[in-house]
PDB file of C-alpha atoms in Angstrom:
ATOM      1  CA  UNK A  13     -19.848 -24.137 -60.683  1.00 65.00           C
ATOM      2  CA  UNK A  14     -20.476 -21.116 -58.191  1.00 78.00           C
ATOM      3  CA  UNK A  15     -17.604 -19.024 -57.355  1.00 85.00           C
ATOM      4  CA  UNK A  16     -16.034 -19.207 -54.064  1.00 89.00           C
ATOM      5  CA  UNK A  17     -14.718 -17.232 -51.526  1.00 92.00           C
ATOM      6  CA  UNK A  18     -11.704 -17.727 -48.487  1.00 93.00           C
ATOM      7  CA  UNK A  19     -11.013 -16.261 -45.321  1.00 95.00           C
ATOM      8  CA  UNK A  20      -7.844 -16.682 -43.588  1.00 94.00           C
ATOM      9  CA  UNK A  21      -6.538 -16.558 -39.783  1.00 92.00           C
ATOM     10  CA  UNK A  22      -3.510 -17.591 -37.996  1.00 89.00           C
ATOM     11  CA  UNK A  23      -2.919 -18.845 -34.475  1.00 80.00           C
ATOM     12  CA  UNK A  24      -0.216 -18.150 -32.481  1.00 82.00           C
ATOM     13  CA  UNK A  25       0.562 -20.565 -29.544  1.00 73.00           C
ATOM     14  CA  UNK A  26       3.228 -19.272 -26.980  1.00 67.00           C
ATOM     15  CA  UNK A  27       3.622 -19.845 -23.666  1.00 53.00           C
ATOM     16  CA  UNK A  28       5.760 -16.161 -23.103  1.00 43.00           C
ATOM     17  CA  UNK A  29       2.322 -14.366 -22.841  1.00 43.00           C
ATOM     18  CA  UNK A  30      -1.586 -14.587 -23.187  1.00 39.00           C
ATOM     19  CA  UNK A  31      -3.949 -11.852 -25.502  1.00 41.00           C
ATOM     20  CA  UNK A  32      -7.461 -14.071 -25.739  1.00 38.00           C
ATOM     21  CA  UNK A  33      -8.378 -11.181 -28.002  1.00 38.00           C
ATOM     22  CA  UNK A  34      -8.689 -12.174 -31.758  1.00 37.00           C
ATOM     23  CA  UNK A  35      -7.111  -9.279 -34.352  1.00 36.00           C
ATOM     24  CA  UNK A  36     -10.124  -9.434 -36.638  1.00 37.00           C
ATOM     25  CA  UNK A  37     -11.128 -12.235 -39.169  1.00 33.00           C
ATOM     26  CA  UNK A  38      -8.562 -11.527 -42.256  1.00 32.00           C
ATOM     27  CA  UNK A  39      -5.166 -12.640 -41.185  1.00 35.00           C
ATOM     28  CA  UNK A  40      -6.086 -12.502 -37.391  1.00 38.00           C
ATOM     29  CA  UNK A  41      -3.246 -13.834 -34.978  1.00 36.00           C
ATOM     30  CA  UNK A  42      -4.446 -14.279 -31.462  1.00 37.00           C
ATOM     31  CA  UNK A  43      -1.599 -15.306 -28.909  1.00 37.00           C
ATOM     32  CA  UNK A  44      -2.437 -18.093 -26.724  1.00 37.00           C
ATOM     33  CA  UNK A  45      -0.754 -19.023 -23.033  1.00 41.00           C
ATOM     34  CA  UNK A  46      -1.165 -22.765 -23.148  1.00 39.00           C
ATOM     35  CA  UNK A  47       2.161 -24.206 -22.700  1.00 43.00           C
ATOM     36  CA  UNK A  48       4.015 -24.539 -26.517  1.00 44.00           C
ATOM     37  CA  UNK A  49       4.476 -26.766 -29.314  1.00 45.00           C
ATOM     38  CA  UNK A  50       2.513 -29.383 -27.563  1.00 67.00           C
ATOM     39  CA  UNK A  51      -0.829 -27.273 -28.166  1.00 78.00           C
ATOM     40  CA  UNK A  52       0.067 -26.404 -31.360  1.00 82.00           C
ATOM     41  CA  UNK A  53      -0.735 -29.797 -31.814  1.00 86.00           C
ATOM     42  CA  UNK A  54      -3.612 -30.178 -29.891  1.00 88.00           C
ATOM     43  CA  UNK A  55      -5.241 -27.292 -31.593  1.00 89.00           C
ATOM     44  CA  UNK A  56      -4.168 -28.507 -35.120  1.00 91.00           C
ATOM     45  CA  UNK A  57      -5.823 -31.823 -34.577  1.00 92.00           C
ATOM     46  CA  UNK A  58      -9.189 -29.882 -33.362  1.00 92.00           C
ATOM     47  CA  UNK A  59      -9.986 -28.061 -35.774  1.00 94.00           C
ATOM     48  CA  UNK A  60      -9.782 -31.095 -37.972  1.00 93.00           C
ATOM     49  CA  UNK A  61     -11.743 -33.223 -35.676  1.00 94.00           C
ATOM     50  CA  UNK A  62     -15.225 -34.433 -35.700  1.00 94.00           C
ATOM     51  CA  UNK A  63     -16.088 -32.533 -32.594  1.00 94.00           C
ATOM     52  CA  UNK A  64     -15.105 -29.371 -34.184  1.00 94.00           C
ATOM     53  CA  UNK A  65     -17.559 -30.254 -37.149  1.00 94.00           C
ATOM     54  CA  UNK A  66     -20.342 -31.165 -35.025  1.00 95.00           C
ATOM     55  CA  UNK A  67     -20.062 -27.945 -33.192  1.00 94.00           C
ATOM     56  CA  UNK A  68     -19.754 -25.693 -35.598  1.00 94.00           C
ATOM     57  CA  UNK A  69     -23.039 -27.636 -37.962  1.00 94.00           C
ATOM     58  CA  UNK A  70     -24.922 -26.498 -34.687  1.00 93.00           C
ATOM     59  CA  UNK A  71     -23.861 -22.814 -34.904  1.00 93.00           C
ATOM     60  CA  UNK A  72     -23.859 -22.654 -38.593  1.00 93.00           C
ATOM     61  CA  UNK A  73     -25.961 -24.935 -40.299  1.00 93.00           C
ATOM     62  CA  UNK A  74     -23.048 -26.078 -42.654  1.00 92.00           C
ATOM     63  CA  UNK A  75     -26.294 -27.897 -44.887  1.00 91.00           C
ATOM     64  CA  UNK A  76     -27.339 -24.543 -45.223  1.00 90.00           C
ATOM     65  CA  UNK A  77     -24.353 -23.088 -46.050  1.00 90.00           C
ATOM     66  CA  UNK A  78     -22.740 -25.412 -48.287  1.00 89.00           C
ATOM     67  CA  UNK A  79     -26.051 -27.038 -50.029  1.00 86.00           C
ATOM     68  CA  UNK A  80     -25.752 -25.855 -53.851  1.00 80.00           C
ATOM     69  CA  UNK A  81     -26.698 -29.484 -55.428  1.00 67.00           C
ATOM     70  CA  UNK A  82     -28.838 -27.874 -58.009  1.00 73.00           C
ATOM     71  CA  UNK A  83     -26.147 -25.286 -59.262  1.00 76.00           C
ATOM     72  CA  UNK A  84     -22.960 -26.677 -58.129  1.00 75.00           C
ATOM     73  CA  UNK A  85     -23.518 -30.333 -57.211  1.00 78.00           C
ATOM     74  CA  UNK A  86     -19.783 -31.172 -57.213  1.00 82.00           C
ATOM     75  CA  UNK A  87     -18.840 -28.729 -54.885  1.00 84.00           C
ATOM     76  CA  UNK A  88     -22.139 -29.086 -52.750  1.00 84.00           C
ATOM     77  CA  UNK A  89     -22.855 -30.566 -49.020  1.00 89.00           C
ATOM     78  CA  UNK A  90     -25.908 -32.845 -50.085  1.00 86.00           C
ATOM     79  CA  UNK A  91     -28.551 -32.842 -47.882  1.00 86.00           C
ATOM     80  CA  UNK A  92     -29.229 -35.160 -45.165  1.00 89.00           C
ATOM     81  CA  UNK A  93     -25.291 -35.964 -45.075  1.00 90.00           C
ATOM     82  CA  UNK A  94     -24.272 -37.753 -42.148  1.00 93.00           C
ATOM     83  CA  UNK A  95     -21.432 -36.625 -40.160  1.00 93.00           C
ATOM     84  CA  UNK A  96     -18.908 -38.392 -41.617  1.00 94.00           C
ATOM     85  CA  UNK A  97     -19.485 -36.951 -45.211  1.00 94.00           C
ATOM     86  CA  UNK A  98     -19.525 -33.900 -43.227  1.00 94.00           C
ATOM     87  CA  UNK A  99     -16.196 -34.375 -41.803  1.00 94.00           C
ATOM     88  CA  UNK A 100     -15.093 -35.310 -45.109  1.00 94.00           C
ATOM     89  CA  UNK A 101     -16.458 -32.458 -47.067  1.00 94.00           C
ATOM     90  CA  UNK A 102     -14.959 -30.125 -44.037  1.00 94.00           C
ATOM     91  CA  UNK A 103     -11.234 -31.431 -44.673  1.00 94.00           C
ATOM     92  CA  UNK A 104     -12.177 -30.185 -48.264  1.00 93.00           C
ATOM     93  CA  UNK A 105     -13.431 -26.599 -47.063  1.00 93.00           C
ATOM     94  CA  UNK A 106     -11.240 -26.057 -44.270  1.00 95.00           C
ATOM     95  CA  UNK A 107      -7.458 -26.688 -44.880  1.00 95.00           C
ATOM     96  CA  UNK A 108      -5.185 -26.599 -41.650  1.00 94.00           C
ATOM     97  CA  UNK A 109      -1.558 -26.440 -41.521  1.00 94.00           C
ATOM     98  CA  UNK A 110       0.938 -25.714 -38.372  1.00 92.00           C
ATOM     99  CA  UNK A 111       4.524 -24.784 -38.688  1.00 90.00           C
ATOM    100  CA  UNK A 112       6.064 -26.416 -35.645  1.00 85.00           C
ATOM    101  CA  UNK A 113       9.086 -24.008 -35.862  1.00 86.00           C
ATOM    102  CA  UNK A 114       7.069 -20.965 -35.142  1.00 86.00           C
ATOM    103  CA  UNK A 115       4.380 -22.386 -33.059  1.00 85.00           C
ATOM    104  CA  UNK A 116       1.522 -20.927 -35.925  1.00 90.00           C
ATOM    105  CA  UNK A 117      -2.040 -22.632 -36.815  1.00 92.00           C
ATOM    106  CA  UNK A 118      -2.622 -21.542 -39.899  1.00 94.00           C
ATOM    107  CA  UNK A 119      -6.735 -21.524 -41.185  1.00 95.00           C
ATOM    108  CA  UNK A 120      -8.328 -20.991 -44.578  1.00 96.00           C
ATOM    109  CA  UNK A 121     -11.875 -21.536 -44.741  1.00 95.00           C
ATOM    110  CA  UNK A 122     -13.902 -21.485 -48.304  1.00 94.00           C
ATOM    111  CA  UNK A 123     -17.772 -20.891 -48.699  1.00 93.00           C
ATOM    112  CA  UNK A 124     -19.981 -19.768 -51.782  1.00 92.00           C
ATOM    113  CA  UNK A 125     -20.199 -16.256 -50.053  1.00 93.00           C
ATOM    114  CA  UNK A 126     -17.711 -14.237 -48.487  1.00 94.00           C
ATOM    115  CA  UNK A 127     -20.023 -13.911 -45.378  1.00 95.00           C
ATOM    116  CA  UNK A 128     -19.932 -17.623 -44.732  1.00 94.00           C
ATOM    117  CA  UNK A 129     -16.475 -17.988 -45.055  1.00 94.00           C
ATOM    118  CA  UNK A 130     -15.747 -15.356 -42.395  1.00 95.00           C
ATOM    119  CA  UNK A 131     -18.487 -16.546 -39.974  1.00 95.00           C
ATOM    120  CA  UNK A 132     -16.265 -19.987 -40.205  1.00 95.00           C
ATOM    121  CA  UNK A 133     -13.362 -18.422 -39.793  1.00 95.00           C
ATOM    122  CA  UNK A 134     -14.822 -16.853 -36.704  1.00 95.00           C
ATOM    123  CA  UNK A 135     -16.547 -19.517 -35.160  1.00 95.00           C
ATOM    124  CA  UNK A 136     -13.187 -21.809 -35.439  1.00 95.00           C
ATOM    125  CA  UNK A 137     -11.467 -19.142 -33.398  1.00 93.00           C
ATOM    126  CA  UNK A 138     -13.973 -19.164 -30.778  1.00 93.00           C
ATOM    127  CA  UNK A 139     -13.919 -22.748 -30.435  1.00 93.00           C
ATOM    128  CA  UNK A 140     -10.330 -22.893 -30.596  1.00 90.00           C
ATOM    129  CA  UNK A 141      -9.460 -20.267 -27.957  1.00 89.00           C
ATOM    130  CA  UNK A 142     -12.166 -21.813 -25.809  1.00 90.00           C
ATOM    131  CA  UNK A 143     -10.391 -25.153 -25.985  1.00 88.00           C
ATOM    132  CA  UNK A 144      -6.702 -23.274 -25.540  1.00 85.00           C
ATOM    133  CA  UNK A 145      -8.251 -21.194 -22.742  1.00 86.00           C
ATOM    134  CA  UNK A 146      -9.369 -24.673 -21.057  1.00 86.00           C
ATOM    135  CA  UNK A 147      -6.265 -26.400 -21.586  1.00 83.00           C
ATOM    136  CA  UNK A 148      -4.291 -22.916 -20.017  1.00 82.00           C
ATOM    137  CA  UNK A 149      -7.225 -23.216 -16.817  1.00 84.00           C
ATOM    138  CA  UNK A 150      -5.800 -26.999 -16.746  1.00 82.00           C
ATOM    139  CA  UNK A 151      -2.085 -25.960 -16.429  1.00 80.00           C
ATOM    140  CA  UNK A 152      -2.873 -23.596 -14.222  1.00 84.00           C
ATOM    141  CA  UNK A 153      -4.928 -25.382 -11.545  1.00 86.00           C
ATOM    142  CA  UNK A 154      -2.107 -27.945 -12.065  1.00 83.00           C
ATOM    143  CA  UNK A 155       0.518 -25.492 -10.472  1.00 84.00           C
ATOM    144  CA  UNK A 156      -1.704 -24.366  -7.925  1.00 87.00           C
ATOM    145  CA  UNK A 157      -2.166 -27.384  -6.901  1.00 86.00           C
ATOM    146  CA  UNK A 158       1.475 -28.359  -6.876  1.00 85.00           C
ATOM    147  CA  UNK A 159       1.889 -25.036  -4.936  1.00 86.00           C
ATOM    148  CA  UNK A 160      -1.059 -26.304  -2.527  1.00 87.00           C
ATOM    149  CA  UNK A 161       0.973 -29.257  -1.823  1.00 88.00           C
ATOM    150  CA  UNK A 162       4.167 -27.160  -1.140  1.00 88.00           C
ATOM    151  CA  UNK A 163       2.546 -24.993   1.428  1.00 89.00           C
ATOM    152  CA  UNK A 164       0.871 -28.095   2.979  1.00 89.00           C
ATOM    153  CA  UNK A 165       4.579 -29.700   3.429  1.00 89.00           C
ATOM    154  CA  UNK A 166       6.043 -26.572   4.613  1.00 90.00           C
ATOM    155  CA  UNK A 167       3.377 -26.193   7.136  1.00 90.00           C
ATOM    156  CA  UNK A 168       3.742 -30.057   8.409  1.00 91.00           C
ATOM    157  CA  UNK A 169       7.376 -29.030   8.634  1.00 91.00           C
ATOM    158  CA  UNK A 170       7.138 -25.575  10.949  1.00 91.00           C
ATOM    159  CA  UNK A 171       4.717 -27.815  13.258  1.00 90.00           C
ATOM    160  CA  UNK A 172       7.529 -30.003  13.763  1.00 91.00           C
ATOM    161  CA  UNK A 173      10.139 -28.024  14.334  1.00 90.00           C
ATOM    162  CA  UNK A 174       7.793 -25.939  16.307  1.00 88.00           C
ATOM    163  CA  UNK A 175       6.793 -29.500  18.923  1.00 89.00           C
ATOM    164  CA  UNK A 176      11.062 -30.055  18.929  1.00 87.00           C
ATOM    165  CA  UNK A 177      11.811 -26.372  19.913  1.00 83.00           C
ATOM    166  CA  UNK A 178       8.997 -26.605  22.480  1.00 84.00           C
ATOM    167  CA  UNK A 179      10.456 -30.100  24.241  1.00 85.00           C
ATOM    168  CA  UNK A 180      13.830 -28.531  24.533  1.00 80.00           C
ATOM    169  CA  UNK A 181      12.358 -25.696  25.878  1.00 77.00           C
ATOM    170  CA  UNK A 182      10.928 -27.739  28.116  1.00 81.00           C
ATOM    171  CA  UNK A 183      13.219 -30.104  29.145  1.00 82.00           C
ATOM    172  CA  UNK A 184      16.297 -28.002  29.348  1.00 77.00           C
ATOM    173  CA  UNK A 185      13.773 -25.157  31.161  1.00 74.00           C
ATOM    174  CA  UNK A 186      14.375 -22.276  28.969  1.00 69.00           C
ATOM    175  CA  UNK A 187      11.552 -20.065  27.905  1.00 68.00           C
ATOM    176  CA  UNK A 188      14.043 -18.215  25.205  1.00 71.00           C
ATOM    177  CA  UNK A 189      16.818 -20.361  24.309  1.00 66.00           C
ATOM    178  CA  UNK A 190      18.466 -17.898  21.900  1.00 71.00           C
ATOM    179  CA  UNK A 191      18.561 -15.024  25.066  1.00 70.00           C
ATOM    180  CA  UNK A 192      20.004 -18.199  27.531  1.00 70.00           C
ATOM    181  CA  UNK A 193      22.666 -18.375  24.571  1.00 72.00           C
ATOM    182  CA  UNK A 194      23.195 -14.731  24.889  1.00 76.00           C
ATOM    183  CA  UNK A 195      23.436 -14.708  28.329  1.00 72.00           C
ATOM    184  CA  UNK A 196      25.529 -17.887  28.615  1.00 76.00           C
ATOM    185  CA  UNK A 197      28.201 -16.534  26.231  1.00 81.00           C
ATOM    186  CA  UNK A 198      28.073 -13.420  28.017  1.00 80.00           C
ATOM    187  CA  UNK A 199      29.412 -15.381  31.311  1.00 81.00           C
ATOM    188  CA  UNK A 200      31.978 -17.600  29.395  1.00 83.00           C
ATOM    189  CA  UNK A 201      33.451 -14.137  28.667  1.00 84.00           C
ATOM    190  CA  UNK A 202      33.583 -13.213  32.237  1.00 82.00           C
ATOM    191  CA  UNK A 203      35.012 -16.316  33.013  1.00 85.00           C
ATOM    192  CA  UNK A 204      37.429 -16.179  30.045  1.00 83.00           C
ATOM    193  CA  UNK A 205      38.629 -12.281  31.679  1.00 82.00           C
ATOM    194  CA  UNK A 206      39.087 -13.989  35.167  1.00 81.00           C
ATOM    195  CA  UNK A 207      40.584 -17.091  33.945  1.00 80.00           C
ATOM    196  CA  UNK A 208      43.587 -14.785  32.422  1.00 76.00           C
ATOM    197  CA  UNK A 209      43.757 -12.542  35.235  1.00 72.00           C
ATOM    198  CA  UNK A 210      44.178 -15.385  37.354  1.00 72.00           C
ATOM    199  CA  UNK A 211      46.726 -16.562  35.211  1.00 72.00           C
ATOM    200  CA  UNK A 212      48.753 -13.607  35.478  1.00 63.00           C
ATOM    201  CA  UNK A 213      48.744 -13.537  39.173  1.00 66.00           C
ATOM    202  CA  UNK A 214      49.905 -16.819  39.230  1.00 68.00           C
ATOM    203  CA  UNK A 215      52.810 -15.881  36.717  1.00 67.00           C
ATOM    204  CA  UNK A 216      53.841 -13.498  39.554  1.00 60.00           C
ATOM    205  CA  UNK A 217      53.669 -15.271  42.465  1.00 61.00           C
ATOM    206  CA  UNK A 218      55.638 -17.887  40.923  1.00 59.00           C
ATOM    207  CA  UNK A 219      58.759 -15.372  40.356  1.00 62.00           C
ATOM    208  CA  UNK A 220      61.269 -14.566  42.580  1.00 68.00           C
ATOM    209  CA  UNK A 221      60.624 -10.895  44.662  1.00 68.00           C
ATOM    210  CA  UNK A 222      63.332  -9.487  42.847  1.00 75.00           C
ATOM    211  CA  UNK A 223      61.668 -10.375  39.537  1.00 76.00           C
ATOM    212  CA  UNK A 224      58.384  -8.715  40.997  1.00 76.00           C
ATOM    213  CA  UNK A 225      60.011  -5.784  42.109  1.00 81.00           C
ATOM    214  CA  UNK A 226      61.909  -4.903  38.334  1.00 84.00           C
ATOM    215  CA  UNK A 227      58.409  -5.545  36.976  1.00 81.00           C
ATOM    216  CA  UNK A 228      56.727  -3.265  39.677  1.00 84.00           C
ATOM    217  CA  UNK A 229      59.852  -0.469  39.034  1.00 85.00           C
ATOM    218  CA  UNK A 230      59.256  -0.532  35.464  1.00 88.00           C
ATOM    219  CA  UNK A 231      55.326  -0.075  35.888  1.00 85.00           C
ATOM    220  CA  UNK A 232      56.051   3.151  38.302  1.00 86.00           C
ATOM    221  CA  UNK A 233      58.533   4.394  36.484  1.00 88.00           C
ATOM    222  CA  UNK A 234      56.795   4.778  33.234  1.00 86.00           C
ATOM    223  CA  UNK A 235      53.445   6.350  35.481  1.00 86.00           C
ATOM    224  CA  UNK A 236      55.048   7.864  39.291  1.00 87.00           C
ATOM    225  CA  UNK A 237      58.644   7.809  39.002  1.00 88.00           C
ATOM    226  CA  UNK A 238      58.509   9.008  42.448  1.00 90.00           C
ATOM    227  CA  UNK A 239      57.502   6.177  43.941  1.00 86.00           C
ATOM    228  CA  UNK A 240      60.631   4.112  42.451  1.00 85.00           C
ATOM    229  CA  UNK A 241      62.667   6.882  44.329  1.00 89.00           C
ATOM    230  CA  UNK A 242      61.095   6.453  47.694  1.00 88.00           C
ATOM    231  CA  UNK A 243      61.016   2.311  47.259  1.00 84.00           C
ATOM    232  CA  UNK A 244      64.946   2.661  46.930  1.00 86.00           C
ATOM    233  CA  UNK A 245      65.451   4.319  50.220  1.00 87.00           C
ATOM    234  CA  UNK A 246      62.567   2.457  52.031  1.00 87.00           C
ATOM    235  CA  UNK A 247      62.461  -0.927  51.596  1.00 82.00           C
ATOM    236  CA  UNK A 248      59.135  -1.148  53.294  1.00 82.00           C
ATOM    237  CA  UNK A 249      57.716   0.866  50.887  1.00 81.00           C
ATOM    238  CA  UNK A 250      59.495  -1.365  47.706  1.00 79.00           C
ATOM    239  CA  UNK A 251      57.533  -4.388  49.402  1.00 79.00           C
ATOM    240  CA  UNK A 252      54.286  -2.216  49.699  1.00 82.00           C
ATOM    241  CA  UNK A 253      54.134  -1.349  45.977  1.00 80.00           C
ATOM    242  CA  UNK A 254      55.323  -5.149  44.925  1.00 74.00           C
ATOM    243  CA  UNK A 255      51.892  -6.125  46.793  1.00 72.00           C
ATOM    244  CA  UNK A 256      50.441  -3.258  45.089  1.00 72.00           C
ATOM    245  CA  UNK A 257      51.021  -4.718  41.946  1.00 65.00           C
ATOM    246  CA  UNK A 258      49.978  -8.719  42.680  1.00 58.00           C
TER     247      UNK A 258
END
């Protein structure tokens, strides 16, 4: 039997935040954006799938790589094997485990030389951060197009409310309905000042003169005492300043 070698990686899948970069081959842990546990998943099934063999025999030659039938045929990928012994022999080379806790893909790859194993390791992380990077483009384009739809409502909605302000411009002939609102309250406050004034002078024409007059004496007196004084001696003058007063 030949000796053989490992190489080791970890994935991280997290939704928080996205670093596509890989921290080297030994013990690498490259961060992911792809939406959680869910991935985790996704990307633990991959690398243990068919498609992930096929594609990385056609970077790798895994024939070439693992083909020692004449030194170590126990261990060896024989030659000619079709995929499905290849698939087999990679679940035997490639062990895969994912702590669902933590979110982590966890990768050992074994080869006859420590090169191979690494250039596995590698190629696994490419293909598996190209498949997490699609599945992230996915999610993405989703929300955009949720936003997309959003906008498009929101826009249906101004026009609306944009034909409805324009009829009741139109039929109640205002070109600015919020200054006719202005101006309108400004002449319900008018009317409000003249509707208590009038109210007033009504109170005093209602009353007797000689209620007028003590209301009129206690108006001067507190201003033009003077005029009290000449009202008590002329009672022209009294009459005068209870006019004065309505």
């Amino acid at each position: 039997a030949e000796d053989q070698y490992h190489s080791e990686m970890a994935f991280s899948v997290r939704a928080e935040e996205f670093d596509s970069a890989a921290a080297g081959l030994l013990g690498a842990i490259t961060q992911m954006n792809t939406g959680g546990a869910s991935d985790g998943d996704i990307l633990f099934e991959f690398i243990r799938s068919q498609k992930m063999v096929e594609t990385i025999d056609g970077d790798l030659n895994l024939e070439r790589m693992y083909d020692r039938h004449v030194s170590d045929p126990v261990f060896s990928l024989w030659p000619g094997s079709p995929v499905e012994d290849k698939v087999d022999y990679w679940s035997r080379v490639v062990d895969v485990t994912y702590d669902t806790t933590t979110n982590i893909v966890h990768v050992e790859a074994r080869a006859f030389t420590p090169q191979d194993a690494q250039a596995v390791v590698a190629a696994i992380l490419a293909e598996s951060s190209a498949l997490v990077n699609a599945l992230s483009d996915q999610a993405r384009e989703d929300a955009i197009s949720a936003a997309r739809g959003d906008v498009t409502e929101a826009e249906e909605n101004l026009r609306v409310l944009r034909q409805r302000l324009a009829a009741f411009r139109r039929d109640n002939k205002m070109i600015d309905p919020e200054a006719d609102v202005v101006g309108q309250a400004g002449l319900l406050s008018a009317l409000q000042t003249q509707r208590a004034q009038a109210m007033v002078e009504r109170d005093m024409l209602q009353c007797s003169f000689d209620a007028a007059w003590e209301q009129t004496r206690s108006f001067f007196l507190a201003r033009d005492p003077s005029q009290v004084q000449r009202a008590e001696k002329e009672p022209k003058h009294k009459m005068a300043l209870v006019f004065r007063s309505y």
